[in-house]
Amino acid sequence: MPVVVEIRRNTYQDSVSLMRLSSELLGELGVRSAALLMGTPQNVEILREGGLDAPELETARPADLVIAIDATLEVEASAAIMAAVAALDRAATPSLDPATEQRPAVATITEAATEANLALISAPGPYAGAEALKALKAGLHVHLFSDNVPIDQEVALKRFAVERDLLMMGPDCGTSIVNGISLGFANAVRRGRIGVVAASGTGAQQVTVLVHRLGSGISQAFGTGGRDLSPSVGGLTTRRALRALLDDDETTVVALISKPPAPEVAAAVLDEAAGAGKPVVVCFLGADPGPIQARGLIAAATLEDAAIAAVRADQGAVSGVAADGEVSLPALADGQRYVRGLFSGGTFCYEALLILRDLVGEVYSNIPLDKRLKLGDVDRSVGHTCIDFGEDEFTVGRPHPMIDFRLRNERIIKEATDPETAVILLDLVLGYGAHPDPAGALLPAVQEAQEIASRHGRQLAIVASVCGTEEDPQDLLAQEERLRVAGVTVLPSNARAARLAGEIVTVGRPVGSRA
């Protein structure tokens, strides 16, 4: 397996661009694995662990861009390297057409501070905290996309920001929408009066797109980073963002989105929201609704429930909630009894685990609700299983599964060979930074899975939800139609898709819309 490595000295690229280019290189002839990373010691180790080792890695420095390709033949790996270099050079070359030329990004935080009030930072983890501090000192709000920032640095940065009345979104903040501008993995949604604070990227995406599809809009959507509601961080950004939205005249409804926070942090956040004078919808997935309702806040059990409640508070009523439509159920063969959920979004996986637990009982996972149900081998399903392909065991040296569909496609086919698989449950995420054609990337595996089941005298239910809007670059309606034509049952939300999957294996028929 020839591995070819190219090192570009003192060349920085943001991680989203690198993930997308890595995915594109997988389409080159003979390429089996591709990774583009900055040359930090941690990233070099990631490449080696992922089988992309070569002597050149010894010379990589943190400011260098490393391109590593594993291909069937060395000439094919070299050709892929050339394609990557050409793509990087094109991206760095400004357009000659004045009508389409965009102003290049500023080179330094100091330059940015003269022209902006927010800095989007996507730098290697060891340097990200220092860059964020520079931005905060310059009076800028910060969206920190980078991960691998030590938690003590996160706490220090957030305390510094709060003292200066600034927002410190992140680290590991995947999604925000600020003044109508989508940051990170976000969707194209209309402006409106509903504000969102979310410690979950895909949770924020699901709520914002459903608000859009229900006819309302988003004033601001502030991501906080996944650790913000931990005891160590104490909800510093969540509480600062909540206060900002409660004080904002353009925001009339606020939605708080997260997995269950630490109890003491949840209490502090809920106390902050209580008596706000504005409706506040709280979706702490799997949490007891009692403390929420006791403070006069609106509790929502699912992400879809949160969007519906927010729109109802905004408009006084909800219209246009999509029905599930007529569902053609498979005739399950003897032995077909398990749901296999394969997710690119971690919060979608978590929400599905909660819903399926109530319908089918125990569900195994790499992010289980109960530690007893943690998979010993993530490559082998046990009973009902839901997998988050965004976890480290799947992403080391690879692009995020919203961009790179290879591992999930391979798992779809593998699950189809299991005679006990009744339903394959999927999510697709549209928007900026995501794969340009998720349905197109998924369908070859879906079709092969259906053919495998058919050859063995089985029908296989494939149920999916698509998180996106008709204004996203990928076009929600077109994506959904391609899936339906291929025999996939498409539901309007992740919660409804998970519920249908559970109903197929328990009662053999859906019990109707739960909207």
Coordinates of C-alpha atoms in Angstrom, one line a residue:
M1 CA 0.0 0.0 0.0
P2 CA 2.1 3.0 -1.2
V3 CA 1.6 6.1 0.9
V4 CA 2.8 9.4 -0.6
V5 CA 3.1 12.5 1.6
E6 CA 3.6 16.1 0.4
I7 CA 4.4 18.8 2.9
R8 CA 3.6 22.4 2.0
R9 CA 5.7 24.7 4.2
N10 CA 4.0 27.5 6.1
T11 CA 0.6 26.9 4.5
Y12 CA -2.5 27.2 6.6
Q13 CA -6.0 26.0 5.5
D14 CA -9.1 25.9 7.7
S15 CA -10.3 22.4 8.7
V16 CA -13.6 22.5 6.9
S17 CA -11.9 23.2 3.6
L18 CA -9.4 20.4 4.3
M19 CA -12.1 17.9 5.2
R20 CA -14.0 18.6 2.0
L21 CA -10.9 18.4 -0.2
S22 CA -9.9 15.1 1.5
S23 CA -13.3 13.7 0.6
E24 CA -13.0 14.9 -3.0
L25 CA -9.6 13.1 -3.4
L26 CA -11.3 9.8 -2.6
G27 CA -12.8 10.0 -6.0
E28 CA -9.4 10.0 -7.7
L29 CA -8.3 6.8 -9.4
G30 CA -6.9 4.2 -7.0
V31 CA -7.1 6.3 -3.9
R32 CA -8.1 4.3 -0.8
S33 CA -7.4 6.9 1.9
A34 CA -6.7 10.7 1.9
A35 CA -6.0 13.2 4.6
L36 CA -5.1 16.9 4.6
L37 CA -4.1 18.2 8.1
M38 CA -1.9 20.8 9.6
G39 CA 1.4 19.3 10.7
T40 CA 1.0 19.5 14.5
P41 CA 2.4 16.5 16.6
Q42 CA -1.2 15.4 17.3
N43 CA -2.2 15.4 13.7
V44 CA 1.0 13.6 12.7
E45 CA 0.1 10.9 15.2
I46 CA -3.4 10.8 13.8
L47 CA -2.0 10.1 10.3
R48 CA 0.2 7.4 11.6
E49 CA -2.7 5.7 13.5
G50 CA -4.8 5.9 10.4
G51 CA -2.2 4.0 8.3
L52 CA -0.9 7.1 6.5
D53 CA 2.7 6.9 7.7
A54 CA 5.7 8.0 5.7
P55 CA 9.3 9.2 6.5
E56 CA 8.4 12.7 5.4
L57 CA 6.1 13.1 8.5
E58 CA 9.3 13.4 10.6
T59 CA 9.9 16.9 9.1
A60 CA 6.3 18.2 9.5
R61 CA 6.0 21.4 11.5
P62 CA 2.8 22.9 13.0
A63 CA 2.6 25.6 10.4
D64 CA 2.9 23.1 7.5
L65 CA 0.1 21.6 5.6
V66 CA 0.5 17.8 5.2
I67 CA -1.2 15.9 2.3
A68 CA -1.1 12.1 2.7
I69 CA -2.5 9.7 0.2
D70 CA -2.8 5.9 0.2
A71 CA -3.5 4.4 -3.2
T72 CA -3.2 1.1 -5.0
L73 CA -0.2 2.3 -7.0
E74 CA 2.4 4.9 -6.2
V75 CA 1.7 6.7 -9.5
E76 CA -2.0 7.0 -8.5
A77 CA -1.1 8.5 -5.1
S78 CA 1.2 11.0 -6.8
A79 CA -1.5 12.0 -9.2
A80 CA -3.9 12.6 -6.2
I81 CA -1.2 14.7 -4.5
M82 CA -1.0 16.8 -7.7
A83 CA -4.7 17.2 -7.8
A84 CA -4.7 18.4 -4.2
V85 CA -2.0 20.9 -4.8
A86 CA -3.8 22.2 -7.9
A87 CA -7.0 22.6 -5.9
L88 CA -5.2 24.4 -3.1
D89 CA -3.5 26.7 -5.6
R90 CA -6.8 27.5 -7.3
A91 CA -8.4 28.4 -3.9
A92 CA -5.5 30.7 -3.1
T93 CA -5.7 32.5 -6.5
P94 CA -8.1 35.5 -6.6
S95 CA -10.6 35.8 -9.4
L96 CA -9.6 38.1 -12.3
D97 CA -13.3 39.0 -12.8
P98 CA -14.0 42.2 -10.8
A99 CA -17.7 41.2 -10.7
T100 CA -17.0 37.9 -8.9
E101 CA -13.8 38.7 -7.0
Q102 CA -14.2 38.5 -3.2
R103 CA -12.0 40.3 -0.8
P104 CA -9.4 38.0 0.6
A105 CA -9.5 37.0 4.2
V106 CA -7.6 39.3 6.6
A107 CA -4.2 38.0 7.6
T108 CA -4.1 38.9 11.2
I109 CA -6.5 39.4 14.2
T110 CA -5.3 43.0 14.4
E111 CA -6.4 43.7 10.8
A112 CA -9.7 41.9 11.4
A113 CA -10.4 44.1 14.5
T114 CA -10.4 47.2 12.4
E115 CA -13.2 46.0 10.1
A116 CA -15.3 43.4 12.0
N117 CA -16.7 42.5 15.4
L118 CA -16.5 38.7 15.2
A119 CA -13.6 36.4 14.5
L120 CA -14.1 32.8 13.1
I121 CA -11.1 30.8 14.1
S122 CA -10.2 27.4 12.8
A123 CA -6.6 26.8 13.8
P124 CA -4.8 23.7 15.1
G125 CA -5.8 23.1 18.7
P126 CA -2.5 24.0 20.4
Y127 CA -2.7 27.4 18.8
A128 CA -6.4 28.0 18.7
G129 CA -6.7 29.3 22.3
A130 CA -3.9 31.9 21.8
E131 CA -5.6 33.2 18.6
A132 CA -9.0 33.3 20.4
L133 CA -7.4 35.3 23.2
K134 CA -5.9 37.8 20.7
A135 CA -9.4 38.3 19.2
L136 CA -11.0 38.8 22.5
K137 CA -8.4 41.3 23.5
A138 CA -9.1 43.1 20.3
G139 CA -12.8 43.4 21.3
L140 CA -14.1 40.7 18.9
H141 CA -16.7 38.1 19.6
V142 CA -15.3 34.6 18.8
H143 CA -16.6 31.6 17.0
L144 CA -13.9 28.9 17.7
F145 CA -14.4 26.0 15.4
S146 CA -11.2 24.2 16.5
D147 CA -11.2 21.3 18.9
N148 CA -8.4 19.9 21.1
V149 CA -8.3 23.0 23.2
P150 CA -7.6 22.2 26.8
I151 CA -10.6 22.7 29.1
D152 CA -8.6 25.0 31.4
Q153 CA -8.0 27.3 28.4
E154 CA -11.7 27.2 27.5
V155 CA -12.7 28.3 31.0
A156 CA -10.1 31.1 31.0
L157 CA -11.2 32.3 27.6
K158 CA -14.9 32.3 28.5
R159 CA -14.3 34.1 31.8
F160 CA -12.2 36.7 30.0
A161 CA -15.0 37.1 27.4
V162 CA -17.8 37.4 30.0
E163 CA -15.9 40.1 31.8
R164 CA -15.7 42.1 28.6
D165 CA -19.3 41.4 27.6
L166 CA -18.2 39.3 24.6
L167 CA -19.4 36.0 23.2
M168 CA -16.9 33.1 23.2
M169 CA -18.6 30.4 21.1
G170 CA -16.6 27.2 21.4
P171 CA -14.1 25.6 21.3
D172 CA -15.4 22.8 19.1
C173 CA -18.3 25.0 18.1
G174 CA -19.7 23.5 14.9
T175 CA -22.7 25.7 14.2
S176 CA -23.7 29.3 14.7
I177 CA -25.8 31.9 12.7
V178 CA -24.9 35.4 13.5
N179 CA -26.8 38.3 11.9
G180 CA -27.9 36.0 9.2
I181 CA -24.4 34.7 8.4
S182 CA -24.0 30.9 8.7
L183 CA -20.8 29.8 10.5
G184 CA -19.3 26.3 10.4
F185 CA -21.8 23.6 9.6
A186 CA -25.0 25.6 9.3
N187 CA -28.0 25.9 7.0
A188 CA -29.6 28.6 5.0
V189 CA -32.6 29.8 7.0
R190 CA -34.7 33.0 6.9
R191 CA -34.2 35.8 9.4
G192 CA -36.9 36.0 12.1
R193 CA -37.6 36.5 15.8
I194 CA -36.5 33.1 17.3
G195 CA -33.1 33.0 19.0
V196 CA -31.3 29.8 19.7
V197 CA -28.5 28.9 22.1
A198 CA -27.1 25.4 21.5
A199 CA -24.4 23.2 23.0
S200 CA -25.0 20.9 20.0
G201 CA -24.2 21.6 16.4
T202 CA -26.6 19.2 14.8
G203 CA -29.2 20.1 17.4
A204 CA -28.9 23.7 16.4
Q205 CA -29.2 22.7 12.8
Q206 CA -32.3 20.6 13.3
V207 CA -34.1 23.3 15.3
T208 CA -33.2 26.1 13.0
V209 CA -34.2 24.3 9.8
L210 CA -37.5 23.1 11.3
V211 CA -38.3 26.7 12.4
H212 CA -37.6 27.8 8.8
R213 CA -39.8 25.0 7.4
L214 CA -42.6 25.9 9.8
G215 CA -42.7 29.5 8.5
S216 CA -40.8 31.4 11.2
G217 CA -37.1 32.5 11.2
I218 CA -34.0 32.9 13.3
S219 CA -32.7 36.1 14.8
Q220 CA -29.5 34.6 16.1
A221 CA -28.2 31.0 16.8
F222 CA -25.3 30.9 19.1
G223 CA -23.3 27.7 19.5
T224 CA -21.4 27.3 22.8
G225 CA -19.3 24.2 22.3
G226 CA -20.1 20.8 23.7
R227 CA -18.4 21.2 27.0
D228 CA -20.0 24.5 28.0
L229 CA -22.7 22.9 30.2
S230 CA -20.2 20.7 32.0
P231 CA -19.4 21.4 35.7
S232 CA -15.9 22.6 34.8
V233 CA -17.2 25.3 32.4
G234 CA -20.4 26.1 34.2
G235 CA -22.4 27.3 31.2
L236 CA -20.5 30.5 30.9
T237 CA -21.3 31.0 27.2
T238 CA -24.8 29.6 27.4
R239 CA -25.7 32.1 30.1
R240 CA -24.0 35.0 28.3
A241 CA -25.7 34.2 25.0
L242 CA -29.1 33.7 26.8
R243 CA -28.8 37.2 28.3
A244 CA -27.9 38.7 24.9
L245 CA -31.0 37.2 23.4
L246 CA -33.3 38.2 26.3
D247 CA -32.0 41.8 25.9
D248 CA -32.4 41.7 22.1
D249 CA -35.4 43.6 20.8
E250 CA -35.3 41.6 17.6
T251 CA -35.7 38.3 19.5
T252 CA -39.1 37.5 20.9
V253 CA -38.6 33.7 21.6
V254 CA -35.6 31.9 22.9
A255 CA -34.8 28.1 22.5
L256 CA -32.1 26.4 24.6
I257 CA -30.8 23.1 23.1
S258 CA -28.5 20.6 24.7
K259 CA -28.0 17.1 25.9
P260 CA -28.7 17.0 29.7
P261 CA -26.4 19.5 31.4
A262 CA -24.8 18.8 34.8
P263 CA -27.6 19.3 37.3
E264 CA -26.1 22.4 39.0
V265 CA -25.4 24.0 35.7
A266 CA -28.9 23.3 34.4
A267 CA -30.3 24.9 37.5
A268 CA -28.2 28.1 37.0
V269 CA -29.2 28.3 33.3
L270 CA -32.9 27.7 34.1
D271 CA -32.8 30.3 36.9
E272 CA -31.3 32.8 34.4
A273 CA -34.2 32.1 32.0
A274 CA -37.0 32.2 34.5
G275 CA -39.0 35.4 34.6
A276 CA -37.4 36.6 31.5
G277 CA -40.5 38.2 30.0
K278 CA -40.1 36.2 26.8
P279 CA -41.1 32.6 26.1
V280 CA -38.1 30.3 26.6
V281 CA -38.3 26.8 25.1
V282 CA -35.9 24.3 26.7
C283 CA -34.9 21.0 25.1
F284 CA -32.4 19.2 27.3
L285 CA -32.7 15.9 25.6
G286 CA -33.7 13.2 28.0
A287 CA -33.9 15.5 31.0
D288 CA -36.7 15.6 33.5
P289 CA -39.2 18.3 32.3
G290 CA -40.3 19.1 35.9
P291 CA -37.6 21.7 36.8
I292 CA -38.1 23.4 33.5
Q293 CA -41.8 23.7 33.8
A294 CA -41.6 24.7 37.5
R295 CA -39.8 27.9 36.4
G296 CA -42.5 28.8 33.9
L297 CA -40.4 27.7 30.9
I298 CA -41.6 25.5 28.0
A299 CA -40.2 22.0 28.1
A300 CA -39.6 20.1 24.8
A301 CA -38.8 16.4 24.6
T302 CA -37.4 16.3 21.1
L303 CA -35.7 18.8 18.8
E304 CA -38.8 18.9 16.6
D305 CA -40.9 19.6 19.7
A306 CA -38.6 22.5 20.5
A307 CA -39.0 24.0 17.0
I308 CA -42.8 23.6 17.1
A309 CA -43.1 25.1 20.5
A310 CA -40.8 28.1 19.5
V311 CA -42.9 28.7 16.4
R312 CA -46.1 28.5 18.3
A313 CA -44.8 31.1 20.8
D314 CA -43.7 33.3 17.9
Q315 CA -46.8 33.1 15.7
G316 CA -49.5 32.1 18.2
A317 CA -50.1 28.9 16.2
V318 CA -48.3 26.3 14.1
S319 CA -49.3 25.6 10.5
G320 CA -47.6 23.6 7.8
V321 CA -46.3 20.8 10.1
A322 CA -45.6 18.2 7.5
A323 CA -47.5 14.9 7.9
D324 CA -45.6 11.6 7.6
G325 CA -47.5 10.6 4.6
E326 CA -48.4 7.1 3.5
V327 CA -45.7 4.7 4.6
S328 CA -45.3 1.4 2.7
L329 CA -44.2 -1.1 5.3
P330 CA -41.9 -4.0 4.5
A331 CA -43.0 -7.6 5.0
L332 CA -40.4 -8.6 7.5
A333 CA -39.0 -12.2 7.3
D334 CA -38.7 -14.4 10.3
G335 CA -35.8 -13.2 12.3
Q336 CA -35.8 -9.6 11.1
R337 CA -36.2 -7.8 14.3
Y338 CA -33.5 -5.1 14.9
V339 CA -33.1 -1.4 14.2
R340 CA -29.6 -0.4 13.0
G341 CA -29.2 3.4 13.2
L342 CA -26.2 4.8 11.4
F343 CA -25.7 8.6 12.1
S344 CA -23.4 11.4 11.0
G345 CA -24.8 13.7 13.7
G346 CA -24.0 12.9 17.3
T347 CA -27.1 14.6 18.7
F348 CA -29.3 12.8 16.1
C349 CA -27.9 9.6 17.4
Y350 CA -28.5 10.5 21.0
E351 CA -32.1 11.6 20.3
A352 CA -32.8 8.3 18.4
L353 CA -31.4 6.3 21.4
L354 CA -33.9 8.1 23.7
I355 CA -36.8 7.5 21.4
L356 CA -35.9 3.9 20.6
R357 CA -35.4 3.0 24.2
D358 CA -39.0 3.8 24.9
L359 CA -40.2 1.7 22.0
V360 CA -37.8 -1.3 21.8
G361 CA -35.9 -1.4 25.0
E362 CA -32.2 -1.7 25.2
V363 CA -30.2 -0.1 22.4
Y364 CA -26.4 -0.6 22.1
S365 CA -24.2 2.2 20.9
N366 CA -20.7 3.7 20.9
I367 CA -22.4 6.6 22.8
P368 CA -24.9 4.6 24.9
L369 CA -27.4 6.0 27.3
D370 CA -26.4 3.2 29.7
K371 CA -22.7 2.2 30.0
R372 CA -23.8 -1.4 30.1
L373 CA -24.8 -1.0 26.5
K374 CA -21.5 0.3 25.1
L375 CA -20.4 -1.7 22.1
G376 CA -17.3 -3.8 22.7
D377 CA -16.6 -3.7 19.0
V378 CA -17.9 -0.7 17.1
D379 CA -17.7 -2.5 13.8
R380 CA -20.2 -5.2 14.9
S381 CA -23.8 -4.4 15.9
V382 CA -25.5 -6.1 18.8
G383 CA -29.3 -6.3 18.9
H384 CA -30.8 -2.8 18.4
T385 CA -27.8 -0.6 17.7
C386 CA -27.2 3.1 16.9
I387 CA -23.8 4.3 15.8
D388 CA -22.4 7.9 15.8
F389 CA -19.9 8.0 13.0
G390 CA -18.7 11.4 14.2
E391 CA -16.9 9.9 17.2
D392 CA -13.1 9.7 17.3
E393 CA -12.9 6.0 16.5
F394 CA -14.3 6.7 13.1
T395 CA -12.8 10.1 12.3
V396 CA -9.1 9.7 13.2
G397 CA -7.3 10.7 9.9
R398 CA -10.6 11.0 8.1
P399 CA -13.0 13.8 7.2
H400 CA -16.3 14.2 9.2
P401 CA -19.1 11.8 8.1
M402 CA -21.1 14.8 6.9
I403 CA -18.5 15.1 4.2
D404 CA -17.1 11.6 3.8
F405 CA -19.7 8.8 3.4
R406 CA -17.3 5.8 2.9
L407 CA -17.4 4.2 6.4
R408 CA -21.2 4.7 6.8
N409 CA -21.8 3.3 3.3
E410 CA -19.7 0.3 4.1
R411 CA -21.7 -0.2 7.3
I412 CA -25.1 0.1 5.5
I413 CA -24.0 -2.8 3.2
K414 CA -22.7 -4.8 6.1
E415 CA -26.0 -4.4 8.1
A416 CA -27.9 -5.6 5.0
T417 CA -26.1 -8.9 5.1
D418 CA -27.3 -9.5 8.7
P419 CA -30.6 -11.5 8.5
E420 CA -31.7 -9.9 11.8
T421 CA -31.6 -6.4 10.4
A422 CA -35.2 -5.1 9.9
V423 CA -34.6 -1.3 9.6
I424 CA -31.6 0.9 8.7
L425 CA -32.1 4.3 10.2
L426 CA -30.1 7.2 8.7
D427 CA -29.7 11.0 8.9
L428 CA -28.5 13.3 6.1
V429 CA -27.3 16.8 6.9
L430 CA -27.3 19.6 4.3
G431 CA -25.9 23.1 4.5
Y432 CA -22.7 25.0 4.2
G433 CA -19.7 22.7 4.8
A434 CA -21.6 19.5 4.3
H435 CA -21.3 17.1 1.3
P436 CA -22.5 18.8 -1.9
D437 CA -24.8 15.8 -2.8
P438 CA -25.4 13.7 0.3
A439 CA -28.2 11.7 -1.4
G440 CA -26.0 10.9 -4.4
A441 CA -23.2 9.8 -2.1
L442 CA -25.5 7.5 -0.1
L443 CA -27.7 5.9 -2.8
P444 CA -25.2 3.4 -4.2
A445 CA -24.9 1.8 -0.7
V446 CA -28.7 1.9 -0.2
Q447 CA -29.3 0.2 -3.6
E448 CA -26.7 -2.4 -2.9
A449 CA -28.2 -3.1 0.6
Q450 CA -31.7 -3.5 -1.0
E451 CA -30.3 -5.9 -3.6
I452 CA -28.6 -8.0 -0.9
A453 CA -31.8 -8.3 1.1
S454 CA -33.8 -9.2 -2.0
R455 CA -31.4 -11.9 -3.0
H456 CA -31.9 -13.5 0.4
G457 CA -35.7 -13.2 0.3
R458 CA -36.0 -10.3 2.6
Q459 CA -37.3 -6.8 2.4
L460 CA -35.3 -4.1 4.2
A461 CA -36.8 -0.9 5.5
I462 CA -34.6 2.1 5.1
V463 CA -35.8 5.2 7.0
A464 CA -34.2 8.6 6.8
S465 CA -34.6 12.2 7.7
V466 CA -32.9 15.1 5.9
C467 CA -31.8 18.1 7.9
G468 CA -31.9 21.1 5.6
T469 CA -34.0 23.7 3.7
E470 CA -34.9 24.4 0.1
E471 CA -32.4 27.3 0.3
D472 CA -29.4 25.2 1.2
P473 CA -26.9 24.6 -1.7
Q474 CA -28.0 20.9 -1.9
D475 CA -31.7 21.7 -2.1
L476 CA -33.8 19.9 0.5
L477 CA -36.7 18.9 -1.8
A478 CA -34.4 17.5 -4.5
Q479 CA -32.4 15.5 -1.9
E480 CA -35.6 14.0 -0.4
E481 CA -37.0 13.1 -3.8
R482 CA -33.9 11.2 -4.8
L483 CA -34.1 9.2 -1.7
R484 CA -37.8 8.4 -2.1
V485 CA -37.3 7.3 -5.7
A486 CA -34.7 4.8 -4.5
G487 CA -37.2 3.3 -2.0
V488 CA -36.1 5.2 1.2
T489 CA -38.9 6.3 3.5
V490 CA -38.2 10.0 4.3
L491 CA -39.6 11.6 7.4
P492 CA -39.6 15.4 8.2
S493 CA -37.5 15.1 11.3
N494 CA -35.0 12.8 13.0
A495 CA -37.4 12.2 15.9
R496 CA -40.1 11.0 13.6
A497 CA -37.7 8.8 11.6
A498 CA -36.5 7.1 14.8
R499 CA -40.1 6.7 16.0
L500 CA -41.1 5.0 12.8
A501 CA -38.1 2.7 12.8
G502 CA -39.1 1.5 16.3
E503 CA -42.7 1.0 15.4
I504 CA -41.8 -1.1 12.3
V505 CA -40.0 -3.6 14.5
T506 CA -42.5 -3.6 17.4
V507 CA -46.0 -3.3 16.1
G508 CA -45.4 -3.7 12.4
R509 CA -47.0 -0.4 11.4
P510 CA -46.7 3.3 12.3
V511 CA -49.1 4.6 14.9
G512 CA -49.4 7.9 13.0
S513 CA -47.9 11.4 13.2
R514 CA -46.8 12.5 16.6
A515 CA -46.5 16.2 15.7

